[in-house]
Amino acid sequence: MTSLDQIIDDFSFLDEWEDRYRYVIELGKSLPEMPEALRTSENKVQGCASQVWLVTHTAGDPGNPVLTFEGESDAHIVRGLVAIALAIYSGKHASEIARLDALEVFGKIGLIEHLSAQRANGLRSMVRRIKSEAEVRLAA
């Protein structure tokens, strides 16, 4: 998976929005395919116009575990947004995830203002779901 620093760096070299959208799609293509068995209603992110599934894995200290995520979408651009969200959050401690604001990162690279209202709402739903997963693990 592409690192967040690499994604931010790559975006800084792409001037045209058409090129940036192509890059987002390429990021989505780099995501490992989610097994069909994990594409369940429990793993589906509510509030997305496209279908988005998210699976959370935990490791380490039960009080503040490291969370890793698998994600998938049936839409090319959304799959790329999933890849960016996973680059932001996956592999971090639950406490760090609870504090991180992915929407700030999406704003920094200039994506938020170029997303349709539906995609932006879906992105917010995915971020809420990831942060909720972290908060549940911290409260356990």
Tab-separated table of N, CA and C in Angstrom:
chain	number	residue	atom	x	y	z
A	1	MET	N	0.850	-1.186	0.000
A	1	MET	CA	0.000	0.000	0.000
A	1	MET	C	0.894	1.247	0.000
A	2	THR	N	0.477	2.265	-0.700
A	2	THR	CA	1.213	3.515	-0.799
A	2	THR	C	1.115	4.277	0.519
A	3	SER	N	2.237	4.838	0.976
A	3	SER	CA	2.245	5.581	2.239
A	3	SER	C	1.563	6.937	2.062
A	4	LEU	N	1.112	7.485	3.165
A	4	LEU	CA	0.464	8.792	3.131
A	4	LEU	C	1.441	9.861	2.647
A	5	ASP	N	2.674	9.823	3.103
A	5	ASP	CA	3.660	10.810	2.662
A	5	ASP	C	3.855	10.750	1.152
A	6	GLN	N	3.889	9.534	0.610
A	6	GLN	CA	4.057	9.374	-0.837
A	6	GLN	C	2.847	9.936	-1.589
A	7	ILE	N	1.647	9.682	-1.060
A	7	ILE	CA	0.421	10.189	-1.688
A	7	ILE	C	0.428	11.711	-1.710
A	8	ILE	N	0.756	12.328	-0.578
A	8	ILE	CA	0.791	13.797	-0.495
A	8	ILE	C	1.832	14.342	-1.469
A	9	ASP	N	2.995	13.700	-1.492
A	9	ASP	CA	4.066	14.119	-2.393
A	9	ASP	C	3.622	14.006	-3.857
A	10	ASP	N	3.012	12.871	-4.206
A	10	ASP	CA	2.545	12.663	-5.578
A	10	ASP	C	1.510	13.707	-5.984
A	11	PHE	N	0.589	14.042	-5.066
A	11	PHE	CA	-0.431	15.044	-5.376
A	11	PHE	C	0.196	16.400	-5.663
A	12	SER	N	1.308	16.709	-4.978
A	12	SER	CA	1.935	18.016	-5.171
A	12	SER	C	2.510	18.172	-6.586
A	13	PHE	N	2.780	17.055	-7.267
A	13	PHE	CA	3.330	17.109	-8.624
A	13	PHE	C	2.257	17.092	-9.701
A	14	LEU	N	1.024	16.812	-9.325
A	14	LEU	CA	-0.056	16.720	-10.307
A	14	LEU	C	-0.843	18.026	-10.316
A	15	ASP	N	-0.742	18.765	-11.399
A	15	ASP	CA	-1.403	20.070	-11.479
A	15	ASP	C	-2.849	19.980	-11.950
A	16	GLU	N	-3.106	19.088	-12.874
A	16	GLU	CA	-4.440	18.976	-13.465
A	16	GLU	C	-5.321	18.041	-12.645
A	17	TRP	N	-6.600	18.418	-12.480
A	17	TRP	CA	-7.504	17.571	-11.698
A	17	TRP	C	-7.798	16.245	-12.378
A	18	GLU	N	-7.766	16.247	-13.664
A	18	GLU	CA	-7.956	14.986	-14.383
A	18	GLU	C	-6.837	14.003	-14.010
A	19	ASP	N	-5.610	14.504	-13.922
A	19	ASP	CA	-4.476	13.659	-13.518
A	19	ASP	C	-4.615	13.205	-12.072
A	20	ARG	N	-5.102	14.075	-11.217
A	20	ARG	CA	-5.298	13.714	-9.801
A	20	ARG	C	-6.370	12.635	-9.659
A	21	TYR	N	-7.451	12.773	-10.419
A	21	TYR	CA	-8.494	11.735	-10.370
A	21	TYR	C	-7.954	10.397	-10.873
A	22	ARG	N	-7.157	10.454	-11.936
A	22	ARG	CA	-6.538	9.212	-12.434
A	22	ARG	C	-5.655	8.580	-11.362
A	23	TYR	N	-4.927	9.419	-10.646
A	23	TYR	CA	-4.059	8.928	-9.577
A	23	TYR	C	-4.890	8.282	-8.461
A	24	VAL	N	-5.999	8.908	-8.084
A	24	VAL	CA	-6.887	8.334	-7.064
A	24	VAL	C	-7.381	6.965	-7.518
A	25	ILE	N	-7.750	6.857	-8.777
A	25	ILE	CA	-8.207	5.571	-9.316
A	25	ILE	C	-7.083	4.540	-9.260
A	26	GLU	N	-5.859	4.949	-9.598
A	26	GLU	CA	-4.710	4.027	-9.524
A	26	GLU	C	-4.468	3.563	-8.094
A	27	LEU	N	-4.621	4.467	-7.129
A	27	LEU	CA	-4.473	4.071	-5.722
A	27	LEU	C	-5.500	2.999	-5.369
A	28	GLY	N	-6.716	3.178	-5.849
A	28	GLY	CA	-7.764	2.186	-5.602
A	28	GLY	C	-7.437	0.840	-6.216
A	29	LYS	N	-6.860	0.858	-7.399
A	29	LYS	CA	-6.496	-0.395	-8.056
A	29	LYS	C	-5.402	-1.132	-7.291
A	30	SER	N	-4.610	-0.391	-6.518
A	30	SER	CA	-3.522	-1.018	-5.766
A	30	SER	C	-4.003	-1.697	-4.478
A	31	LEU	N	-5.247	-1.427	-4.086
A	31	LEU	CA	-5.788	-2.089	-2.885
A	31	LEU	C	-5.957	-3.582	-3.144
A	32	PRO	N	-5.594	-4.394	-2.162
A	32	PRO	CA	-5.869	-5.829	-2.326
A	32	PRO	C	-7.376	-6.065	-2.407
A	33	GLU	N	-7.773	-7.010	-3.209
A	33	GLU	CA	-9.196	-7.349	-3.339
A	33	GLU	C	-9.693	-7.951	-2.025
A	34	MET	N	-10.837	-7.485	-1.584
A	34	MET	CA	-11.436	-8.013	-0.361
A	34	MET	C	-12.187	-9.298	-0.693
A	35	PRO	N	-11.944	-10.358	0.070
A	35	PRO	CA	-12.676	-11.601	-0.188
A	35	PRO	C	-14.188	-11.386	-0.097
A	36	GLU	N	-14.901	-12.051	-0.969
A	36	GLU	CA	-16.365	-11.929	-1.017
A	36	GLU	C	-16.995	-12.202	0.354
A	37	ALA	N	-16.427	-13.129	1.108
A	37	ALA	CA	-16.970	-13.498	2.422
A	37	ALA	C	-16.958	-12.323	3.401
A	38	LEU	N	-16.099	-11.320	3.167
A	38	LEU	CA	-16.034	-10.157	4.059
A	38	LEU	C	-16.957	-9.026	3.616
A	39	ARG	N	-17.541	-9.160	2.443
A	39	ARG	CA	-18.463	-8.128	1.952
A	39	ARG	C	-19.856	-8.393	2.523
A	40	THR	N	-19.959	-8.175	3.830
A	40	THR	CA	-21.199	-8.452	4.549
A	40	THR	C	-21.877	-7.149	4.961
A	41	SER	N	-23.109	-7.262	5.411
A	41	SER	CA	-23.831	-6.063	5.857
A	41	SER	C	-23.169	-5.445	7.086
A	42	GLU	N	-22.541	-6.276	7.962
A	42	GLU	CA	-21.857	-5.723	9.144
A	42	GLU	C	-20.644	-4.892	8.736
A	43	ASN	N	-20.003	-5.274	7.655
A	43	ASN	CA	-18.804	-4.578	7.210
A	43	ASN	C	-19.096	-3.434	6.249
A	44	LYS	N	-20.339	-3.302	5.837
A	44	LYS	CA	-20.712	-2.246	4.901
A	44	LYS	C	-20.779	-0.907	5.641
A	45	VAL	N	-20.208	0.113	5.037
A	45	VAL	CA	-20.229	1.457	5.622
A	45	VAL	C	-21.552	2.115	5.237
A	46	GLN	N	-22.320	2.480	6.236
A	46	GLN	CA	-23.604	3.134	5.995
A	46	GLN	C	-23.370	4.605	5.659
A	47	GLY	N	-24.166	5.146	4.765
A	47	GLY	CA	-24.066	6.554	4.412
A	47	GLY	C	-23.270	6.818	3.146
A	48	CYS	N	-22.849	5.764	2.481
A	48	CYS	CA	-22.118	5.912	1.215
A	48	CYS	C	-23.059	5.589	0.063
A	49	ALA	N	-23.049	6.398	-0.978
A	49	ALA	CA	-23.880	6.118	-2.153
A	49	ALA	C	-23.366	4.878	-2.865
A	50	SER	N	-22.047	4.753	-2.962
A	50	SER	CA	-21.438	3.540	-3.515
A	50	SER	C	-21.367	2.511	-2.393
A	51	GLN	N	-21.157	1.284	-2.775
A	51	GLN	CA	-20.979	0.266	-1.749
A	51	GLN	C	-19.532	0.319	-1.260
A	52	VAL	N	-19.366	0.418	0.054
A	52	VAL	CA	-18.051	0.445	0.683
A	52	VAL	C	-18.083	-0.525	1.850
A	53	TRP	N	-17.052	-1.370	1.910
A	53	TRP	CA	-16.916	-2.309	3.017
A	53	TRP	C	-15.612	-2.008	3.735
A	54	LEU	N	-15.646	-2.165	5.053
A	54	LEU	CA	-14.482	-1.902	5.876
A	54	LEU	C	-14.372	-2.977	6.943
A	55	VAL	N	-13.191	-3.581	7.055
A	55	VAL	CA	-12.930	-4.607	8.065
A	55	VAL	C	-11.781	-4.111	8.930
A	56	THR	N	-11.945	-4.243	10.242
A	56	THR	CA	-10.941	-3.790	11.197
A	56	THR	C	-10.266	-4.984	11.847
A	57	HIS	N	-8.937	-4.908	11.927
A	57	HIS	CA	-8.143	-5.931	12.614
A	57	HIS	C	-7.390	-5.239	13.747
A	58	THR	N	-7.269	-5.916	14.881
A	58	THR	CA	-6.560	-5.341	16.019
A	58	THR	C	-5.385	-6.224	16.410
A	59	ALA	N	-4.359	-5.573	16.971
A	59	ALA	CA	-3.191	-6.293	17.464
A	59	ALA	C	-2.571	-5.491	18.600
A	60	GLY	N	-1.862	-6.188	19.456
A	60	GLY	CA	-1.127	-5.499	20.514
A	60	GLY	C	-1.962	-5.255	21.749
A	61	ASP	N	-1.594	-4.222	22.474
A	61	ASP	CA	-2.187	-3.857	23.758
A	61	ASP	C	-3.706	-3.692	23.645
A	62	PRO	N	-4.466	-4.510	24.385
A	62	PRO	CA	-5.937	-4.397	24.292
A	62	PRO	C	-6.465	-3.023	24.716
A	63	GLY	N	-5.732	-2.307	25.568
A	63	GLY	CA	-6.177	-0.983	26.011
A	63	GLY	C	-5.982	0.096	24.965
A	64	ASN	N	-5.047	-0.112	24.068
A	64	ASN	CA	-4.769	0.842	22.990
A	64	ASN	C	-4.173	0.068	21.816
A	65	PRO	N	-4.990	-0.780	21.186
A	65	PRO	CA	-4.458	-1.650	20.136
A	65	PRO	C	-4.078	-0.891	18.869
A	66	VAL	N	-3.259	-1.541	18.064
A	66	VAL	CA	-2.957	-1.057	16.718
A	66	VAL	C	-4.060	-1.595	15.815
A	67	LEU	N	-4.653	-0.708	15.033
A	67	LEU	CA	-5.726	-1.115	14.124
A	67	LEU	C	-5.212	-1.096	12.692
A	68	THR	N	-5.533	-2.141	11.977
A	68	THR	CA	-5.289	-2.170	10.541
A	68	THR	C	-6.637	-2.411	9.871
A	69	PHE	N	-6.761	-1.915	8.672
A	69	PHE	CA	-8.046	-1.953	7.980
A	69	PHE	C	-7.904	-2.558	6.598
A	70	GLU	N	-8.960	-3.233	6.187
A	70	GLU	CA	-9.141	-3.662	4.800
A	70	GLU	C	-10.344	-2.900	4.285
A	71	GLY	N	-10.280	-2.433	3.057
A	71	GLY	CA	-11.404	-1.702	2.499
A	71	GLY	C	-11.627	-2.056	1.047
A	72	GLU	N	-12.843	-1.811	0.612
A	72	GLU	CA	-13.239	-2.161	-0.758
A	72	GLU	C	-14.420	-1.271	-1.143
A	73	SER	N	-14.518	-0.984	-2.420
A	73	SER	CA	-15.685	-0.284	-2.954
A	73	SER	C	-15.954	-0.785	-4.358
A	74	ASP	N	-17.200	-0.638	-4.776
A	74	ASP	CA	-17.583	-1.036	-6.132
A	74	ASP	C	-17.397	0.101	-7.132
A	75	ALA	N	-16.942	1.274	-6.666
A	75	ALA	CA	-16.741	2.431	-7.551
A	75	ALA	C	-15.249	2.794	-7.577
A	76	HIS	N	-14.709	3.048	-8.751
A	76	HIS	CA	-13.272	3.277	-8.911
A	76	HIS	C	-12.737	4.442	-8.090
A	77	ILE	N	-13.369	5.596	-8.178
A	77	ILE	CA	-12.871	6.767	-7.434
A	77	ILE	C	-13.013	6.528	-5.941
A	78	VAL	N	-14.136	5.973	-5.521
A	78	VAL	CA	-14.362	5.719	-4.095
A	78	VAL	C	-13.342	4.712	-3.567
A	79	ARG	N	-13.020	3.718	-4.367
A	79	ARG	CA	-11.993	2.748	-3.969
A	79	ARG	C	-10.664	3.473	-3.730
A	80	GLY	N	-10.352	4.471	-4.547
A	80	GLY	CA	-9.158	5.283	-4.333
A	80	GLY	C	-9.234	6.094	-3.059
A	81	LEU	N	-10.418	6.624	-2.752
A	81	LEU	CA	-10.599	7.361	-1.498
A	81	LEU	C	-10.425	6.426	-0.302
A	82	VAL	N	-10.891	5.193	-0.450
A	82	VAL	CA	-10.693	4.182	0.592
A	82	VAL	C	-9.187	3.960	0.787
A	83	ALA	N	-8.445	3.847	-0.303
A	83	ALA	CA	-6.998	3.620	-0.218
A	83	ALA	C	-6.309	4.765	0.530
A	84	ILE	N	-6.729	5.993	0.262
A	84	ILE	CA	-6.130	7.141	0.954
A	84	ILE	C	-6.495	7.107	2.441
A	85	ALA	N	-7.753	6.821	2.755
A	85	ALA	CA	-8.167	6.738	4.164
A	85	ALA	C	-7.384	5.652	4.899
A	86	LEU	N	-7.164	4.524	4.250
A	86	LEU	CA	-6.400	3.451	4.887
A	86	LEU	C	-4.942	3.869	5.084
A	87	ALA	N	-4.393	4.624	4.142
A	87	ALA	CA	-3.027	5.120	4.296
A	87	ALA	C	-2.933	6.067	5.495
A	88	ILE	N	-3.989	6.806	5.755
A	88	ILE	CA	-4.016	7.741	6.882
A	88	ILE	C	-4.128	6.988	8.204
A	89	TYR	N	-5.012	6.001	8.277
A	89	TYR	CA	-5.371	5.393	9.558
A	89	TYR	C	-4.767	4.022	9.846
A	90	SER	N	-4.572	3.198	8.854
A	90	SER	CA	-4.186	1.812	9.099
A	90	SER	C	-2.776	1.719	9.691
A	91	GLY	N	-2.633	0.843	10.694
A	91	GLY	CA	-1.339	0.628	11.328
A	91	GLY	C	-1.048	1.569	12.476
A	92	LYS	N	-2.052	2.302	12.919
A	92	LYS	CA	-1.868	3.247	14.021
A	92	LYS	C	-2.612	2.759	15.267
A	93	HIS	N	-2.178	3.269	16.420
A	93	HIS	CA	-2.857	2.942	17.677
A	93	HIS	C	-4.240	3.594	17.691
A	94	ALA	N	-5.170	2.956	18.363
A	94	ALA	CA	-6.549	3.449	18.442
A	94	ALA	C	-6.595	4.889	18.960
A	95	SER	N	-5.764	5.222	19.941
A	95	SER	CA	-5.763	6.574	20.494
A	95	SER	C	-5.347	7.611	19.448
A	96	GLU	N	-4.400	7.253	18.592
A	96	GLU	CA	-3.957	8.160	17.534
A	96	GLU	C	-5.052	8.320	16.479
A	97	ILE	N	-5.713	7.224	16.136
A	97	ILE	CA	-6.801	7.263	15.152
A	97	ILE	C	-7.925	8.166	15.641
A	98	ALA	N	-8.243	8.068	16.932
A	98	ALA	CA	-9.321	8.884	17.496
A	98	ALA	C	-9.008	10.382	17.380
A	99	ARG	N	-7.724	10.733	17.403
A	99	ARG	CA	-7.321	12.151	17.315
A	99	ARG	C	-7.119	12.641	15.885
A	100	LEU	N	-6.825	11.741	14.959
A	100	LEU	CA	-6.515	12.128	13.577
A	100	LEU	C	-7.750	12.607	12.826
A	101	ASP	N	-7.573	13.638	12.025
A	101	ASP	CA	-8.665	14.136	11.197
A	101	ASP	C	-8.314	13.928	9.724
A	102	ALA	N	-8.811	12.838	9.165
A	102	ALA	CA	-8.519	12.520	7.761
A	102	ALA	C	-9.071	13.583	6.829
A	103	LEU	N	-10.179	14.209	7.206
A	103	LEU	CA	-10.760	15.223	6.331
A	103	LEU	C	-9.811	16.409	6.170
A	104	GLU	N	-9.014	16.674	7.206
A	104	GLU	CA	-8.000	17.720	7.107
A	104	GLU	C	-6.947	17.331	6.058
A	105	VAL	N	-6.552	16.062	6.053
A	105	VAL	CA	-5.585	15.583	5.058
A	105	VAL	C	-6.182	15.667	3.657
A	106	PHE	N	-7.435	15.232	3.506
A	106	PHE	CA	-8.087	15.317	2.194
A	106	PHE	C	-8.186	16.771	1.736
A	107	GLY	N	-8.399	17.682	2.681
A	107	GLY	CA	-8.425	19.102	2.352
A	107	GLY	C	-7.049	19.610	1.947
A	108	LYS	N	-6.023	19.147	2.667
A	108	LYS	CA	-4.646	19.565	2.396
A	108	LYS	C	-4.215	19.200	0.972
A	109	ILE	N	-4.644	18.037	0.509
A	109	ILE	CA	-4.278	17.639	-0.855
A	109	ILE	C	-5.292	18.157	-1.883
A	110	GLY	N	-6.300	18.880	-1.392
A	110	GLY	CA	-7.231	19.541	-2.290
A	110	GLY	C	-8.314	18.661	-2.862
A	111	LEU	N	-8.567	17.528	-2.216
A	111	LEU	CA	-9.574	16.616	-2.777
A	111	LEU	C	-10.994	16.950	-2.346
A	112	ILE	N	-11.176	17.404	-1.127
A	112	ILE	CA	-12.536	17.618	-0.606
A	112	ILE	C	-13.354	18.513	-1.528
A	113	GLU	N	-12.786	19.641	-1.932
A	113	GLU	CA	-13.561	20.581	-2.748
A	113	GLU	C	-13.808	20.092	-4.170
A	114	HIS	N	-13.144	19.009	-4.559
A	114	HIS	CA	-13.343	18.475	-5.909
A	114	HIS	C	-14.184	17.200	-5.923
A	115	LEU	N	-14.742	16.838	-4.758
A	115	LEU	CA	-15.607	15.658	-4.707
A	115	LEU	C	-17.060	16.091	-4.828
A	116	SER	N	-17.864	15.244	-5.435
A	116	SER	CA	-19.303	15.520	-5.462
A	116	SER	C	-19.813	15.471	-4.022
A	117	ALA	N	-20.975	16.056	-3.793
A	117	ALA	CA	-21.559	16.059	-2.441
A	117	ALA	C	-21.753	14.637	-1.931
A	118	GLN	N	-22.202	13.738	-2.813
A	118	GLN	CA	-22.407	12.340	-2.413
A	118	GLN	C	-21.099	11.677	-2.005
A	119	ARG	N	-20.040	11.888	-2.782
A	119	ARG	CA	-18.744	11.276	-2.452
A	119	ARG	C	-18.172	11.865	-1.170
A	120	ALA	N	-18.317	13.175	-0.993
A	120	ALA	CA	-17.823	13.818	0.230
A	120	ALA	C	-18.577	13.272	1.455
A	121	ASN	N	-19.892	13.101	1.332
A	121	ASN	CA	-20.674	12.529	2.440
A	121	ASN	C	-20.252	11.094	2.715
A	122	GLY	N	-20.012	10.328	1.666
A	122	GLY	CA	-19.550	8.958	1.832
A	122	GLY	C	-18.193	8.906	2.511
A	123	LEU	N	-17.311	9.815	2.129
A	123	LEU	CA	-15.993	9.889	2.753
A	123	LEU	C	-16.128	10.192	4.241
A	124	ARG	N	-16.987	11.146	4.578
A	124	ARG	CA	-17.223	11.467	5.990
A	124	ARG	C	-17.770	10.250	6.742
A	125	SER	N	-18.658	9.499	6.110
A	125	SER	CA	-19.200	8.281	6.750
A	125	SER	C	-18.106	7.261	7.000
A	126	MET	N	-17.195	7.106	6.054
A	126	MET	CA	-16.101	6.150	6.211
A	126	MET	C	-15.174	6.595	7.347
A	127	VAL	N	-14.859	7.876	7.403
A	127	VAL	CA	-13.993	8.401	8.461
A	127	VAL	C	-14.668	8.215	9.824
A	128	ARG	N	-15.964	8.510	9.905
A	128	ARG	CA	-16.695	8.306	11.169
A	128	ARG	C	-16.633	6.851	11.600
A	129	ARG	N	-16.791	5.943	10.639
A	129	ARG	CA	-16.757	4.515	10.950
A	129	ARG	C	-15.381	4.103	11.489
A	130	ILE	N	-14.315	4.561	10.864
A	130	ILE	CA	-12.965	4.222	11.305
A	130	ILE	C	-12.712	4.782	12.707
A	131	LYS	N	-13.078	6.031	12.927
A	131	LYS	CA	-12.878	6.642	14.244
A	131	LYS	C	-13.732	5.946	15.304
A	132	SER	N	-14.932	5.546	14.932
A	132	SER	CA	-15.803	4.814	15.850
A	132	SER	C	-15.187	3.470	16.230
A	133	GLU	N	-14.595	2.789	15.259
A	133	GLU	CA	-13.922	1.510	15.531
A	133	GLU	C	-12.810	1.724	16.557
A	134	ALA	N	-12.056	2.806	16.418
A	134	ALA	CA	-10.974	3.111	17.346
A	134	ALA	C	-11.527	3.424	18.740
A	135	GLU	N	-12.587	4.221	18.789
A	135	GLU	CA	-13.162	4.601	20.078
A	135	GLU	C	-13.746	3.390	20.808
A	136	VAL	N	-14.354	2.466	20.078
A	136	VAL	CA	-14.889	1.241	20.685
A	136	VAL	C	-13.764	0.429	21.307
A	137	ARG	N	-12.634	0.318	20.589
A	137	ARG	CA	-11.494	-0.442	21.128
A	137	ARG	C	-10.902	0.233	22.347
A	138	LEU	N	-10.887	1.559	22.385
A	138	LEU	CA	-10.344	2.286	23.543
A	138	LEU	C	-11.250	2.131	24.757
A	139	ALA	N	-12.556	2.061	24.527
A	139	ALA	CA	-13.511	1.952	25.624
A	139	ALA	C	-13.599	0.546	26.203
A	140	ALA	N	-13.101	-0.449	25.464
A	140	ALA	CA	-13.227	-1.857	25.893
A	140	ALA	C	-12.360	-2.166	27.098
